[in-house]
Amino acid sequence: MSSFNYENGELKIEDINLSEIAKKIKTPFYCYSYNHLKEQYSKLDQSINLADYHICYSIKSNSNQSIIKTFSKLGSGADVVSMGELKRALKAGIPSQKIVFSGIGKSSEEIEFAIKNNILMFNVESIGELKKLSNESSKLNIESQVALRINPDISAGANEKISTGKAQDKFGIDWKNAVESYELASKLPGIKIIGIDVHIGSQINDIEPFRKSFDLLVEIIEILRAKGHQINVLDVGGGLGVKYHPNEIPLNVNDYGALLSEKLGGLGCKIIIEPGRLLTANSAVLITKTLYIKNTESNNFIIVDAAMNDFIRPTLYGAYHEIIPIKENKENNLLDYDIVGPVCESGDFFGKKIKLGKIDEDDLMAIKSVGAYGSVLSSNYNTRASINEILVNNKNFEIIRNRIEDDEIINRDKIPDWV
Ligand code: LLP
């Protein structure tokens, strides 16, 4: 069930009209549905029928603590990629023994912090990292639990910027070198091998790449076990795709759950899944106000008060995001609009050739499916404020992130007296 529906000509989030929220909160703002987040988590959880598994929410998709806590209360762990994310996860109540630490560039400081916080597992992505982890763990007289992230050389995901599982990508250890890497790991002090890890990409709507990677993992696990390595944890990463375009057919979560059971259910491993986008993408809209309508010979521009610094996916990935007015427009006479922001770049757009009825100045618009990789990718480009984030629960809403006004941003600059 969508949490965003028109009722009496007004777009609602759960049980509130978005126009009501916009009377109290300055536009633009992100607006999340609490119940959508919970439903997505439960839907995934219910599709999995394994004896032992953790959902470790990939908090890079949205690291607001209210959102992390929403999942944590439903039993989620976390996949983190920095000390900052690890701190957020802990602060939002995720038990350290449900946290996995991924990423190709962990610093000594980050490793030490994670060791001291007793996380479940390091997903190690290179031999260099393995040696650094061995050193740091030995210094602290601790054995760190490790999975090696294998690069399976499988192509998947919406576009090349978010593909991670091809041989030429910077991630993981070439699967062909897996056995020798495990041999090395088993000899290093401070390292305790417990598992294996893979992540092939993001926004994957076709189940086949998952099938291929699971098949490869099963083969590798058999070889590793035959060599005496303890592989008790299998982290299959995230990447589960969602529906952005009305004609897009998203990954069927139940098929994914069935595939996990079919391929991995008999391994006797704890299975870890690291979904990000699946849990958050369709939980939110970005509400923005029309500043100007500008019709040129070639285009009809709607200039809105949100910009690429608030939400960059269309610019960065050419990603499609549905854009609809807050007041339902049932006109048949549709125009092609380019919806653009105030930032001084032609790349500052949210949609091109979007068919809409008549739009006027001050009309509110909703940019859909912005819950994942939305606010986390925002910046203050053009010295624009960081915008509010709102969480709605039935009829109620709360601010879950305050605006940072331009003055605060400006005041971070320091001018040495010799300038
Ligand atoms: N695990 C690892 C190791 C990852 O690198 C990622 C995402 C995930 C899990 C979560 O993937 P998800 O379930 O969300 O697909 N900014 C891009 C997406 C970058 C994904 C990076 N890694 C976008 O807006 O499409």
PDB file of N, CA and C in Angstrom, residues 322-355:
ATOM      1  N   GLU A 322       9.439  10.398 -10.176  1.00  0.00           N
ATOM      2  CA  GLU A 322       8.120  10.933 -10.495  1.00  0.00           C
ATOM      3  C   GLU A 322       7.916  12.265  -9.759  1.00  0.00           C
ATOM      4  N   ILE A 323       7.315  13.229 -10.446  1.00  0.00           N
ATOM      5  CA  ILE A 323       7.054  14.534  -9.819  1.00  0.00           C
ATOM      6  C   ILE A 323       5.574  14.855 -10.011  1.00  0.00           C
ATOM      7  N   ILE A 324       4.895  15.116  -8.907  1.00  0.00           N
ATOM      8  CA  ILE A 324       3.451  15.363  -8.996  1.00  0.00           C
ATOM      9  C   ILE A 324       3.075  16.598  -8.172  1.00  0.00           C
ATOM     10  N   PRO A 325       1.998  17.268  -8.574  1.00  0.00           N
ATOM     11  CA  PRO A 325       1.574  18.421  -7.765  1.00  0.00           C
ATOM     12  C   PRO A 325       0.855  17.959  -6.498  1.00  0.00           C
ATOM     13  N   ILE A 326       0.914  18.792  -5.487  1.00  0.00           N
ATOM     14  CA  ILE A 326       0.241  18.478  -4.219  1.00  0.00           C
ATOM     15  C   ILE A 326      -1.280  18.590  -4.380  1.00  0.00           C
ATOM     16  N   LYS A 327      -1.718  19.541  -5.213  1.00  0.00           N
ATOM     17  CA  LYS A 327      -3.156  19.632  -5.511  1.00  0.00           C
ATOM     18  C   LYS A 327      -3.383  18.819  -6.777  1.00  0.00           C
ATOM     19  N   GLU A 328      -4.244  17.820  -6.673  1.00  0.00           N
ATOM     20  CA  GLU A 328      -4.458  16.933  -7.816  1.00  0.00           C
ATOM     21  C   GLU A 328      -4.919  17.733  -9.032  1.00  0.00           C
ATOM     22  N   ASN A 329      -4.354  17.423 -10.166  1.00  0.00           N
ATOM     23  CA  ASN A 329      -4.681  18.153 -11.379  1.00  0.00           C
ATOM     24  C   ASN A 329      -5.217  17.154 -12.395  1.00  0.00           C
ATOM     25  N   LYS A 330      -6.519  17.239 -12.651  1.00  0.00           N
ATOM     26  CA  LYS A 330      -7.116  16.222 -13.518  1.00  0.00           C
ATOM     27  C   LYS A 330      -7.292  16.724 -14.948  1.00  0.00           C
ATOM     28  N   GLU A 331      -6.654  17.831 -15.253  1.00  0.00           N
ATOM     29  CA  GLU A 331      -6.764  18.406 -16.603  1.00  0.00           C
ATOM     30  C   GLU A 331      -6.330  17.401 -17.665  1.00  0.00           C
ATOM     31  N   ASN A 332      -6.957  17.471 -18.821  1.00  0.00           N
ATOM     32  CA  ASN A 332      -6.510  16.606 -19.916  1.00  0.00           C
ATOM     33  C   ASN A 332      -5.459  17.282 -20.764  1.00  0.00           C
ATOM     34  N   ASN A 333      -5.440  18.628 -20.618  1.00  0.00           N
ATOM     35  CA  ASN A 333      -4.547  19.406 -21.450  1.00  0.00           C
ATOM     36  C   ASN A 333      -3.160  19.471 -20.788  1.00  0.00           C
ATOM     37  N   LEU A 334      -2.313  18.475 -21.123  1.00  0.00           N
ATOM     38  CA  LEU A 334      -1.033  18.385 -20.424  1.00  0.00           C
ATOM     39  C   LEU A 334       0.073  19.079 -21.213  1.00  0.00           C
ATOM     40  N   LEU A 335       0.985  19.649 -20.476  1.00  0.00           N
ATOM     41  CA  LEU A 335       2.142  20.305 -21.103  1.00  0.00           C
ATOM     42  C   LEU A 335       3.409  19.572 -20.695  1.00  0.00           C
ATOM     43  N   ASP A 336       4.445  19.693 -21.521  1.00  0.00           N
ATOM     44  CA  ASP A 336       5.758  19.147 -21.151  1.00  0.00           C
ATOM     45  C   ASP A 336       6.504  20.193 -20.337  1.00  0.00           C
ATOM     46  N   TYR A 337       6.890  19.827 -19.133  1.00  0.00           N
ATOM     47  CA  TYR A 337       7.627  20.769 -18.286  1.00  0.00           C
ATOM     48  C   TYR A 337       9.020  20.224 -17.961  1.00  0.00           C
ATOM     49  N   ASP A 338       9.989  21.132 -17.877  1.00  0.00           N
ATOM     50  CA  ASP A 338      11.284  20.798 -17.278  1.00  0.00           C
ATOM     51  C   ASP A 338      11.263  21.380 -15.875  1.00  0.00           C
ATOM     52  N   ILE A 339      11.503  20.526 -14.900  1.00  0.00           N
ATOM     53  CA  ILE A 339      11.438  20.998 -13.507  1.00  0.00           C
ATOM     54  C   ILE A 339      12.863  21.178 -13.010  1.00  0.00           C
ATOM     55  N   VAL A 340      13.208  22.416 -12.713  1.00  0.00           N
ATOM     56  CA  VAL A 340      14.609  22.765 -12.466  1.00  0.00           C
ATOM     57  C   VAL A 340      14.741  23.558 -11.171  1.00  0.00           C
ATOM     58  N   GLY A 341      15.966  23.570 -10.633  1.00  0.00           N
ATOM     59  CA  GLY A 341      16.222  24.305  -9.394  1.00  0.00           C
ATOM     60  C   GLY A 341      16.989  25.594  -9.645  1.00  0.00           C
ATOM     61  N   PRO A 342      17.218  26.365  -8.584  1.00  0.00           N
ATOM     62  CA  PRO A 342      17.873  27.674  -8.720  1.00  0.00           C
ATOM     63  C   PRO A 342      19.393  27.631  -8.875  1.00  0.00           C
ATOM     64  N   VAL A 343      20.019  26.452  -8.715  1.00  0.00           N
ATOM     65  CA  VAL A 343      21.489  26.399  -8.767  1.00  0.00           C
ATOM     66  C   VAL A 343      21.988  26.716 -10.174  1.00  0.00           C
ATOM     67  N   CYS A 344      23.131  27.379 -10.221  1.00  0.00           N
ATOM     68  CA  CYS A 344      23.632  27.888 -11.506  1.00  0.00           C
ATOM     69  C   CYS A 344      24.348  26.823 -12.320  1.00  0.00           C
ATOM     70  N   GLU A 345      23.625  25.780 -12.665  1.00  0.00           N
ATOM     71  CA  GLU A 345      24.153  24.737 -13.549  1.00  0.00           C
ATOM     72  C   GLU A 345      22.983  24.195 -14.347  1.00  0.00           C
ATOM     73  N   SER A 346      23.227  23.912 -15.627  1.00  0.00           N
ATOM     74  CA  SER A 346      22.146  23.324 -16.427  1.00  0.00           C
ATOM     75  C   SER A 346      21.785  21.933 -15.924  1.00  0.00           C
ATOM     76  N   GLY A 347      22.740  21.300 -15.227  1.00  0.00           N
ATOM     77  CA  GLY A 347      22.477  19.968 -14.664  1.00  0.00           C
ATOM     78  C   GLY A 347      21.546  20.008 -13.467  1.00  0.00           C
ATOM     79  N   ASP A 348      21.141  21.180 -13.033  1.00  0.00           N
ATOM     80  CA  ASP A 348      20.279  21.285 -11.863  1.00  0.00           C
ATOM     81  C   ASP A 348      18.823  21.086 -12.273  1.00  0.00           C
ATOM     82  N   PHE A 349      18.446  19.824 -12.416  1.00  0.00           N
ATOM     83  CA  PHE A 349      17.056  19.536 -12.812  1.00  0.00           C
ATOM     84  C   PHE A 349      16.555  18.334 -12.024  1.00  0.00           C
ATOM     85  N   PHE A 350      15.221  18.212 -11.916  1.00  0.00           N
ATOM     86  CA  PHE A 350      14.614  17.044 -11.268  1.00  0.00           C
ATOM     87  C   PHE A 350      13.884  16.168 -12.276  1.00  0.00           C
ATOM     88  N   GLY A 351      13.473  16.781 -13.385  1.00  0.00           N
ATOM     89  CA  GLY A 351      12.789  16.003 -14.405  1.00  0.00           C
ATOM     90  C   GLY A 351      12.708  16.803 -15.685  1.00  0.00           C
ATOM     91  N   LYS A 352      12.775  16.100 -16.801  1.00  0.00           N
ATOM     92  CA  LYS A 352      12.669  16.791 -18.090  1.00  0.00           C
ATOM     93  C   LYS A 352      11.511  16.212 -18.872  1.00  0.00           C
ATOM     94  N   LYS A 353      10.819  17.100 -19.595  1.00  0.00           N
ATOM     95  CA  LYS A 353       9.657  16.692 -20.402  1.00  0.00           C
ATOM     96  C   LYS A 353       8.664  15.897 -19.542  1.00  0.00           C
ATOM     97  N   ILE A 354       8.357  16.453 -18.392  1.00  0.00           N
ATOM     98  CA  ILE A 354       7.384  15.819 -17.497  1.00  0.00           C
ATOM     99  C   ILE A 354       6.002  16.354 -17.863  1.00  0.00           C
ATOM    100  N   LYS A 355       5.052  15.454 -18.096  1.00  0.00           N
ATOM    101  CA  LYS A 355       3.714  15.888 -18.524  1.00  0.00           C
ATOM    102  C   LYS A 355       2.878  16.242 -17.297  1.00  0.00           C
TER     103      LYS A 355
END
